[in-house]
C-alpha cells in the first residue's frame, strides 16, 4: 500500500482515542495517469500536452488544464489488453484505501472536485468541525486558515513531489506548505503529531522543517539564489507567448528576443515550458533579467518595451498572445511574510 506501518498505527491510535486525522496529498483525482502494461500506452489529452487523470468515482479520464474528459475503458484502446494499471497517487485513491483499511472510520475528502457545489467547501468544513468525520483527506486547500481542535495527527502521504518540483522556488514552497499543514495538528492543549512519508528522510528541507528552522531554510535559499542569480537578487520577468500555430509562436519568440536584446543585457530563451501546449495553443517562454539595484529604471524601461511590442503585436505575431509576468511580484523570501508562524511549535514532526 501507500501507507507506512508507523502512519497506520498512529491513525489507529488516534481513532481509538476519538481524535481526528488529516491526510495531505497535493494531487486530486485517483491517479495521475493510466498505463498499459503490455504496450505502455498512456491516454493523452488531444488539446494539451499532458496525460489524462483517472477519476474513479465517475470512471472518467480528465484533463485538468482544459476540462476534456472521456470514459475510462476496461481495455487498452491501443492494443486491447485488459485492465490497464493506474499509476501514481491522488486524493481519491488515498480516501479509497483509507476507507478499506479503517472501514468503521468516517472519511471525507476536500479538493476542488468535492467543493465545486454551492457552499460545498463550507459544508465539508462544518462536518469535520462538528466531528461528523474522523479522517479528512485533501489537497493544499486544507493547509491554511483552518482551526480544528480535534485534530492531533497530520499525515503527509508523499512529500517528494513537492521537494522535486522543477522550479527554483520548490524548496521554499515545500517548506511553507508542509509547515502550514503541520500547523493543523495540536492546536489545543494536546500536542499534535505530524508524520511525513518520504523516500529521502535526510533531505535538508525536511530536517529544517523538523526543527522549525525557518531562518536556516531562508539563509540557504538566499545563498543559492544569489549564487545562481535568481530573485530577489535579480529582477526576472517572463514573457509568455501562445498561438495555435507553432511556427507562428516560434517566429514571434525569435522576433521578441531580438527586440528585447537591444534594451536588456540578459535575454534567456526561447524555451518551451513543461506543458508546451494548452487548449491547442503552443507556448514559448522568454525571460529577461536585471540587477535589483536597477529595478526601478528596469521596470519602467520594460513597460516601454511592452508598449512597443503591443503596437506591432498583430503585424509580427499574427495574433500571437503575449503575457509578461514579473517573478519578483510572486517572490516570497525577503518580501511579504508567508505565514509560516501559523504552525504550532508543539507539534512533533517525524519522517516515515
Tab-separated table of C-alpha atoms in Angstrom:
chain	number	residue	atom	x	y	z
A	1	UNK	CA	0.000	0.000	0.000
A	2	UNK	CA	0.864	3.671	0.121
A	3	UNK	CA	0.982	3.935	3.916
A	4	UNK	CA	3.799	3.012	6.273
A	5	UNK	CA	3.201	0.856	9.340
A	6	UNK	CA	4.041	3.841	11.542
A	7	UNK	CA	1.389	6.015	9.924
A	8	UNK	CA	-1.251	3.272	10.029
A	9	UNK	CA	-0.535	2.581	13.711
A	10	UNK	CA	-0.788	6.303	14.534
A	11	UNK	CA	-4.093	6.590	12.658
A	12	UNK	CA	-5.463	3.579	14.550
A	13	UNK	CA	-4.373	5.038	17.897
A	14	UNK	CA	-5.937	8.420	17.111
A	15	UNK	CA	-9.234	6.801	16.095
A	16	UNK	CA	-9.285	4.730	19.296
A	17	UNK	CA	-8.825	7.958	21.280
A	18	UNK	CA	-11.710	9.598	19.373
A	19	UNK	CA	-9.307	12.098	17.795
A	20	UNK	CA	-9.321	13.411	14.236
A	21	UNK	CA	-6.769	12.984	11.442
A	22	UNK	CA	-5.827	14.999	8.361
A	23	UNK	CA	-4.082	13.293	5.431
A	24	UNK	CA	-2.422	15.592	2.906
A	25	UNK	CA	-1.785	14.664	-0.727
A	26	UNK	CA	-1.427	17.598	-3.099
A	27	UNK	CA	-2.863	15.928	-6.203
A	28	UNK	CA	-6.549	15.442	-6.892
A	29	UNK	CA	-8.100	12.570	-8.805
A	30	UNK	CA	-7.491	8.864	-8.287
A	31	UNK	CA	-4.202	8.586	-10.197
A	32	UNK	CA	-2.268	10.999	-12.453
A	33	UNK	CA	-2.334	8.635	-15.427
A	34	UNK	CA	-3.281	5.163	-16.640
A	35	UNK	CA	-0.623	2.953	-18.214
A	36	UNK	CA	-0.982	-0.185	-20.322
A	37	UNK	CA	1.409	-2.855	-19.042
A	38	UNK	CA	1.578	-4.515	-22.476
A	39	UNK	CA	2.219	-1.659	-24.924
A	40	UNK	CA	2.947	1.216	-22.470
A	41	UNK	CA	0.158	3.361	-23.972
A	42	UNK	CA	-0.887	6.332	-21.798
A	43	UNK	CA	-4.108	8.195	-22.738
A	44	UNK	CA	-3.274	11.795	-23.611
A	45	UNK	CA	-5.364	14.950	-23.862
A	46	UNK	CA	-5.901	15.898	-27.531
A	47	UNK	CA	-5.816	19.605	-26.646
A	48	UNK	CA	-2.883	19.724	-24.204
A	49	UNK	CA	0.499	18.052	-23.836
A	50	UNK	CA	-0.488	16.178	-20.678
A	51	UNK	CA	-1.792	12.750	-19.756
A	52	UNK	CA	-5.386	12.291	-18.631
A	53	UNK	CA	-6.018	11.907	-14.893
A	54	UNK	CA	-8.160	8.982	-13.796
A	55	UNK	CA	-11.199	9.814	-11.619
A	56	UNK	CA	-12.651	6.662	-10.133
A	57	UNK	CA	-15.968	7.984	-8.767
A	58	UNK	CA	-17.327	8.579	-12.279
A	59	UNK	CA	-14.913	6.319	-14.184
A	60	UNK	CA	-13.564	9.156	-16.320
A	61	UNK	CA	-10.210	10.266	-17.641
A	62	UNK	CA	-9.918	14.058	-17.314
A	63	UNK	CA	-7.560	16.813	-18.360
A	64	UNK	CA	-7.016	19.263	-15.504
A	65	UNK	CA	-5.931	22.005	-17.918
A	66	UNK	CA	-8.769	22.252	-20.452
A	67	UNK	CA	-11.517	20.074	-18.945
A	68	UNK	CA	-11.529	17.460	-21.715
A	69	UNK	CA	-12.807	14.086	-20.461
A	70	UNK	CA	-13.680	10.624	-21.741
A	71	UNK	CA	-14.984	7.445	-20.158
A	72	UNK	CA	-12.312	5.125	-18.833
A	73	UNK	CA	-12.122	1.817	-20.709
A	74	UNK	CA	-11.516	-1.575	-19.132
A	75	UNK	CA	-9.251	-2.407	-22.092
A	76	UNK	CA	-6.334	-0.519	-23.596
A	77	UNK	CA	-7.568	1.448	-26.610
A	78	UNK	CA	-4.240	0.853	-28.390
A	79	UNK	CA	-3.690	-2.905	-28.031
A	80	UNK	CA	-6.813	-4.246	-26.330
A	81	UNK	CA	-5.059	-5.552	-23.201
A	82	UNK	CA	-7.445	-5.904	-20.280
A	83	UNK	CA	-7.232	-3.743	-17.182
A	84	UNK	CA	-4.585	-1.048	-17.739
A	85	UNK	CA	-2.843	-0.059	-14.486
A	86	UNK	CA	-3.380	3.206	-12.651
A	87	UNK	CA	-0.083	4.913	-11.845
A	88	UNK	CA	0.637	7.481	-9.159
A	89	UNK	CA	-1.465	8.626	-6.233
A	90	UNK	CA	-4.287	11.165	-5.885
A	91	UNK	CA	-6.678	12.158	-3.116
A	92	UNK	CA	-9.424	9.825	-4.354
A	93	UNK	CA	-7.098	6.834	-4.061
A	94	UNK	CA	-5.953	7.903	-0.593
A	95	UNK	CA	-9.586	8.171	0.504
A	96	UNK	CA	-10.442	4.802	-1.049
A	97	UNK	CA	-7.530	2.950	0.585
A	98	UNK	CA	-8.057	4.534	3.997
A	99	UNK	CA	-11.732	3.589	3.934
A	100	UNK	CA	-10.792	-0.033	3.193
A	101	UNK	CA	-8.145	-0.092	5.935
A	102	UNK	CA	-10.442	1.546	8.507
A	103	UNK	CA	-13.987	0.595	7.475
A	104	UNK	CA	-15.580	1.983	10.639
A	105	UNK	CA	-13.974	5.416	10.234
A	106	UNK	CA	-15.897	8.278	8.660
A	107	UNK	CA	-13.686	9.553	5.852
A	108	UNK	CA	-14.134	12.781	3.867
A	109	UNK	CA	-12.203	14.399	1.032
A	110	UNK	CA	-11.523	18.084	0.387
A	111	UNK	CA	-10.335	19.048	-3.079
A	112	UNK	CA	-11.703	21.029	-5.996
A	113	UNK	CA	-13.816	18.039	-7.072
A	114	UNK	CA	-15.740	17.826	-3.788
A	115	UNK	CA	-16.121	21.576	-3.145
A	116	UNK	CA	-17.463	22.778	-6.507
A	117	UNK	CA	-21.098	22.887	-5.438
A	118	UNK	CA	-22.663	25.849	-3.677
A	119	UNK	CA	-21.315	26.083	-0.125
A	120	UNK	CA	-19.533	22.763	-0.704
A	121	UNK	CA	-16.350	23.986	0.981
A	122	UNK	CA	-18.231	25.368	3.991
A	123	UNK	CA	-20.370	22.247	4.435
A	124	UNK	CA	-17.340	19.975	4.452
A	125	UNK	CA	-15.520	22.130	6.989
A	126	UNK	CA	-18.601	22.229	9.233
A	127	UNK	CA	-18.951	18.441	9.101
A	128	UNK	CA	-15.344	18.000	10.157
A	129	UNK	CA	-15.623	20.711	12.808
A	130	UNK	CA	-18.700	19.012	14.317
A	131	UNK	CA	-16.874	15.676	14.392
A	132	UNK	CA	-19.114	14.084	11.765
A	133	UNK	CA	-15.882	12.989	10.038
A	134	UNK	CA	-12.919	11.222	11.619
A	135	UNK	CA	-10.428	11.497	8.753
A	136	UNK	CA	-10.168	14.299	6.199
A	137	UNK	CA	-8.116	13.737	3.057
A	138	UNK	CA	-7.265	16.790	0.988
A	139	UNK	CA	-5.021	18.949	-1.124
A	140	UNK	CA	-3.412	22.283	-0.283
A	141	UNK	CA	-6.814	23.922	0.283
A	142	UNK	CA	-6.900	22.404	3.773
A	143	UNK	CA	-3.441	23.652	4.771
A	144	UNK	CA	-4.299	27.276	5.520
A	145	UNK	CA	-6.632	29.132	7.819
A	146	UNK	CA	-8.461	26.129	9.289
A	147	UNK	CA	-8.645	25.603	13.035
A	148	UNK	CA	-9.774	22.115	14.055
A	149	UNK	CA	-9.393	21.495	17.769
A	150	UNK	CA	-9.893	17.738	17.483
A	151	UNK	CA	-7.015	17.104	15.068
A	152	UNK	CA	-3.993	15.538	16.739
A	153	UNK	CA	-2.448	13.742	13.752
A	154	UNK	CA	-1.448	15.047	10.322
A	155	UNK	CA	-0.047	12.661	7.732
A	156	UNK	CA	1.728	13.815	4.581
A	157	UNK	CA	1.291	10.890	2.209
A	158	UNK	CA	4.191	11.721	-0.131
A	159	UNK	CA	6.400	14.794	0.288
A	160	UNK	CA	8.869	14.038	-2.507
A	161	UNK	CA	6.682	15.518	-5.239
A	162	UNK	CA	6.793	18.922	-3.521
A	163	UNK	CA	10.555	18.801	-2.973
A	164	UNK	CA	11.459	17.769	-6.522
A	165	UNK	CA	9.186	20.079	-8.480
A	166	UNK	CA	11.176	21.751	-11.318
A	167	UNK	CA	11.154	25.341	-10.045
A	168	UNK	CA	13.764	27.451	-8.261
A	169	UNK	CA	11.166	28.156	-5.546
A	170	UNK	CA	10.309	24.471	-4.975
A	171	UNK	CA	12.124	24.047	-1.651
A	172	UNK	CA	10.721	27.277	-0.240
A	173	UNK	CA	7.200	26.356	-1.276
A	174	UNK	CA	7.558	22.804	0.039
A	175	UNK	CA	8.772	24.112	3.407
A	176	UNK	CA	5.886	26.577	3.517
A	177	UNK	CA	3.196	24.076	2.595
A	178	UNK	CA	4.442	21.299	4.876
A	179	UNK	CA	4.823	23.658	7.818
A	180	UNK	CA	1.347	25.036	7.252
A	181	UNK	CA	-0.262	21.611	7.071
A	182	UNK	CA	1.689	20.639	10.188
A	183	UNK	CA	0.012	23.560	11.934
A	184	UNK	CA	-3.378	21.833	11.622
A	185	UNK	CA	-2.373	19.402	14.404
A	186	UNK	CA	-2.103	20.169	18.108
A	187	UNK	CA	-3.952	23.484	18.090
A	188	UNK	CA	-5.345	22.864	21.575
A	189	UNK	CA	-3.660	21.757	24.797
A	190	UNK	CA	-2.939	18.326	23.330
A	191	UNK	CA	0.326	18.130	21.431
A	192	UNK	CA	-0.021	17.079	17.828
A	193	UNK	CA	1.975	14.668	15.708
A	194	UNK	CA	2.960	15.145	12.077
A	195	UNK	CA	4.155	12.160	10.035
A	196	UNK	CA	5.796	12.901	6.685
A	197	UNK	CA	6.237	9.978	4.301
A	198	UNK	CA	9.285	10.396	2.065
A	199	UNK	CA	11.919	8.351	0.260
A	200	UNK	CA	14.619	10.815	1.374
A	201	UNK	CA	14.482	11.292	5.129
A	202	UNK	CA	17.841	13.100	5.091
A	203	UNK	CA	16.681	15.897	2.780
A	204	UNK	CA	17.877	19.261	4.090
A	205	UNK	CA	14.477	20.950	3.779
A	206	UNK	CA	12.841	18.156	5.790
A	207	UNK	CA	15.480	18.453	8.503
A	208	UNK	CA	14.840	22.199	8.652
A	209	UNK	CA	11.123	21.502	8.827
A	210	UNK	CA	11.560	19.048	11.669
A	211	UNK	CA	13.372	21.637	13.777
A	212	UNK	CA	11.141	24.542	12.667
A	213	UNK	CA	14.298	26.210	11.343
A	214	UNK	CA	12.776	28.980	9.241
A	215	UNK	CA	15.886	31.164	9.410
A	216	UNK	CA	18.131	28.286	8.370
A	217	UNK	CA	15.922	27.498	5.381
A	218	UNK	CA	15.784	31.162	4.398
A	219	UNK	CA	19.562	31.635	4.612
A	220	UNK	CA	20.276	28.565	2.483
A	221	UNK	CA	17.741	29.575	-0.145
A	222	UNK	CA	19.029	33.151	-0.284
A	223	UNK	CA	22.603	31.935	-0.648
A	224	UNK	CA	21.676	29.633	-3.536
A	225	UNK	CA	19.631	32.291	-5.300
A	226	UNK	CA	22.419	34.814	-5.017
A	227	UNK	CA	24.892	32.297	-6.409
A	228	UNK	CA	22.729	31.405	-9.420
A	229	UNK	CA	21.260	34.918	-9.898
A	230	UNK	CA	17.618	34.373	-9.012
A	231	UNK	CA	15.183	36.816	-7.355
A	232	UNK	CA	15.419	38.809	-5.133
A	233	UNK	CA	18.993	39.492	-6.242
A	234	UNK	CA	17.923	39.987	-9.834
A	235	UNK	CA	14.694	41.129	-11.430
A	236	UNK	CA	13.301	38.315	-13.561
A	237	UNK	CA	10.417	38.896	-15.966
A	238	UNK	CA	8.933	36.116	-18.039
A	239	UNK	CA	7.421	36.722	-21.453
A	240	UNK	CA	4.907	34.032	-22.409
A	241	UNK	CA	3.697	33.721	-25.998
A	242	UNK	CA	0.958	31.442	-27.269
A	243	UNK	CA	-0.670	30.689	-30.595
A	244	UNK	CA	-2.426	27.777	-32.307
A	245	UNK	CA	0.321	27.607	-34.940
A	246	UNK	CA	3.716	26.545	-33.566
A	247	UNK	CA	5.702	28.169	-36.374
A	248	UNK	CA	3.946	31.487	-35.703
A	249	UNK	CA	4.679	31.496	-31.977
A	250	UNK	CA	8.270	30.432	-32.672
A	251	UNK	CA	8.729	33.300	-35.139
A	252	UNK	CA	7.203	35.733	-32.647
A	253	UNK	CA	9.515	34.474	-29.873
A	254	UNK	CA	12.580	34.983	-32.058
A	255	UNK	CA	11.481	38.487	-33.028
A	256	UNK	CA	10.737	39.494	-29.438
A	257	UNK	CA	14.090	38.077	-28.352
A	258	UNK	CA	15.842	40.321	-30.844
A	259	UNK	CA	13.805	43.364	-29.808
A	260	UNK	CA	14.480	42.800	-26.108
A	261	UNK	CA	18.189	42.186	-26.670
A	262	UNK	CA	18.507	45.793	-27.823
A	263	UNK	CA	17.417	47.006	-24.380
A	264	UNK	CA	18.367	44.274	-21.896
A	265	UNK	CA	21.772	42.608	-21.447
A	266	UNK	CA	20.394	39.199	-20.436
A	267	UNK	CA	17.582	37.708	-22.501
A	268	UNK	CA	17.004	33.991	-21.992
A	269	UNK	CA	15.246	31.505	-24.248
A	270	UNK	CA	13.197	30.790	-26.218
A	271	UNK	CA	12.196	27.816	-24.119
A	272	UNK	CA	9.108	25.602	-24.130
A	273	UNK	CA	7.543	25.162	-20.664
A	274	UNK	CA	6.928	21.788	-19.030
A	275	UNK	CA	3.464	21.754	-20.617
A	276	UNK	CA	4.121	23.153	-24.071
A	277	UNK	CA	0.545	23.102	-25.371
A	278	UNK	CA	-2.639	24.061	-23.504
A	279	UNK	CA	-6.102	24.311	-25.094
A	280	UNK	CA	-4.486	23.807	-28.514
A	281	UNK	CA	-2.261	26.850	-28.009
A	282	UNK	CA	1.502	26.315	-28.186
A	283	UNK	CA	3.529	28.111	-25.504
A	284	UNK	CA	7.047	29.525	-25.684
A	285	UNK	CA	8.823	31.435	-22.906
A	286	UNK	CA	11.465	34.127	-22.930
A	287	UNK	CA	12.918	35.758	-19.832
A	288	UNK	CA	14.747	38.989	-19.040
A	289	UNK	CA	16.944	39.642	-16.024
A	290	UNK	CA	18.478	42.746	-14.444
A	291	UNK	CA	20.101	43.576	-11.121
A	292	UNK	CA	17.621	44.723	-8.477
A	293	UNK	CA	19.686	47.849	-7.889
A	294	UNK	CA	18.388	48.985	-11.269
A	295	UNK	CA	14.915	47.598	-10.656
A	296	UNK	CA	13.005	50.867	-10.903
A	297	UNK	CA	14.563	52.014	-14.153
A	298	UNK	CA	14.469	48.459	-15.449
A	299	UNK	CA	10.762	48.113	-14.819
A	300	UNK	CA	9.903	51.463	-16.399
A	301	UNK	CA	12.022	50.517	-19.406
A	302	UNK	CA	10.269	47.157	-19.668
A	303	UNK	CA	6.901	48.911	-19.689
A	304	UNK	CA	8.052	50.988	-22.657
A	305	UNK	CA	9.128	47.806	-24.440
A	306	UNK	CA	5.755	46.186	-23.739
A	307	UNK	CA	4.062	49.198	-25.312
A	308	UNK	CA	6.210	48.938	-28.420
A	309	UNK	CA	5.551	45.222	-28.670
A	310	UNK	CA	1.813	45.673	-28.405
A	311	UNK	CA	1.870	48.259	-31.192
A	312	UNK	CA	3.212	45.665	-33.642
A	313	UNK	CA	1.512	42.693	-31.994
A	314	UNK	CA	-0.808	41.674	-34.828
A	315	UNK	CA	1.661	42.521	-37.595
A	316	UNK	CA	4.547	40.454	-36.308
A	317	UNK	CA	2.912	37.537	-34.500
A	318	UNK	CA	-0.352	37.345	-36.455
A	319	UNK	CA	-2.489	37.251	-33.343
A	320	UNK	CA	0.028	35.604	-31.034
A	321	UNK	CA	-0.923	36.263	-27.397
A	322	UNK	CA	1.696	37.969	-25.206
A	323	UNK	CA	1.834	37.855	-21.400
A	324	UNK	CA	4.525	39.453	-19.194
A	325	UNK	CA	4.949	38.184	-15.632
A	326	UNK	CA	7.259	39.658	-13.012
A	327	UNK	CA	8.720	36.887	-10.828
A	328	UNK	CA	9.584	39.366	-8.097
A	329	UNK	CA	5.871	40.048	-7.564
A	330	UNK	CA	5.437	36.369	-6.639
A	331	UNK	CA	8.652	36.202	-4.666
A	332	UNK	CA	8.345	35.282	-1.004
A	333	UNK	CA	11.637	35.201	0.876
A	334	UNK	CA	12.657	38.715	1.839
A	335	UNK	CA	9.272	40.024	0.699
A	336	UNK	CA	5.795	39.579	2.139
A	337	UNK	CA	5.568	37.130	5.073
A	338	UNK	CA	4.482	33.636	4.141
A	339	UNK	CA	2.514	32.937	7.278
A	340	UNK	CA	4.900	30.215	8.459
A	341	UNK	CA	4.198	31.079	12.061
A	342	UNK	CA	0.694	29.591	11.888
A	343	UNK	CA	2.284	26.193	12.586
A	344	UNK	CA	2.169	25.166	16.221
A	345	UNK	CA	5.598	24.673	17.751
A	346	UNK	CA	4.043	21.955	19.935
A	347	UNK	CA	3.549	19.570	17.008
A	348	UNK	CA	6.180	16.852	16.659
A	349	UNK	CA	7.285	16.231	13.069
A	350	UNK	CA	8.584	12.757	12.165
A	351	UNK	CA	9.564	11.150	8.855
A	352	UNK	CA	8.387	7.654	7.983
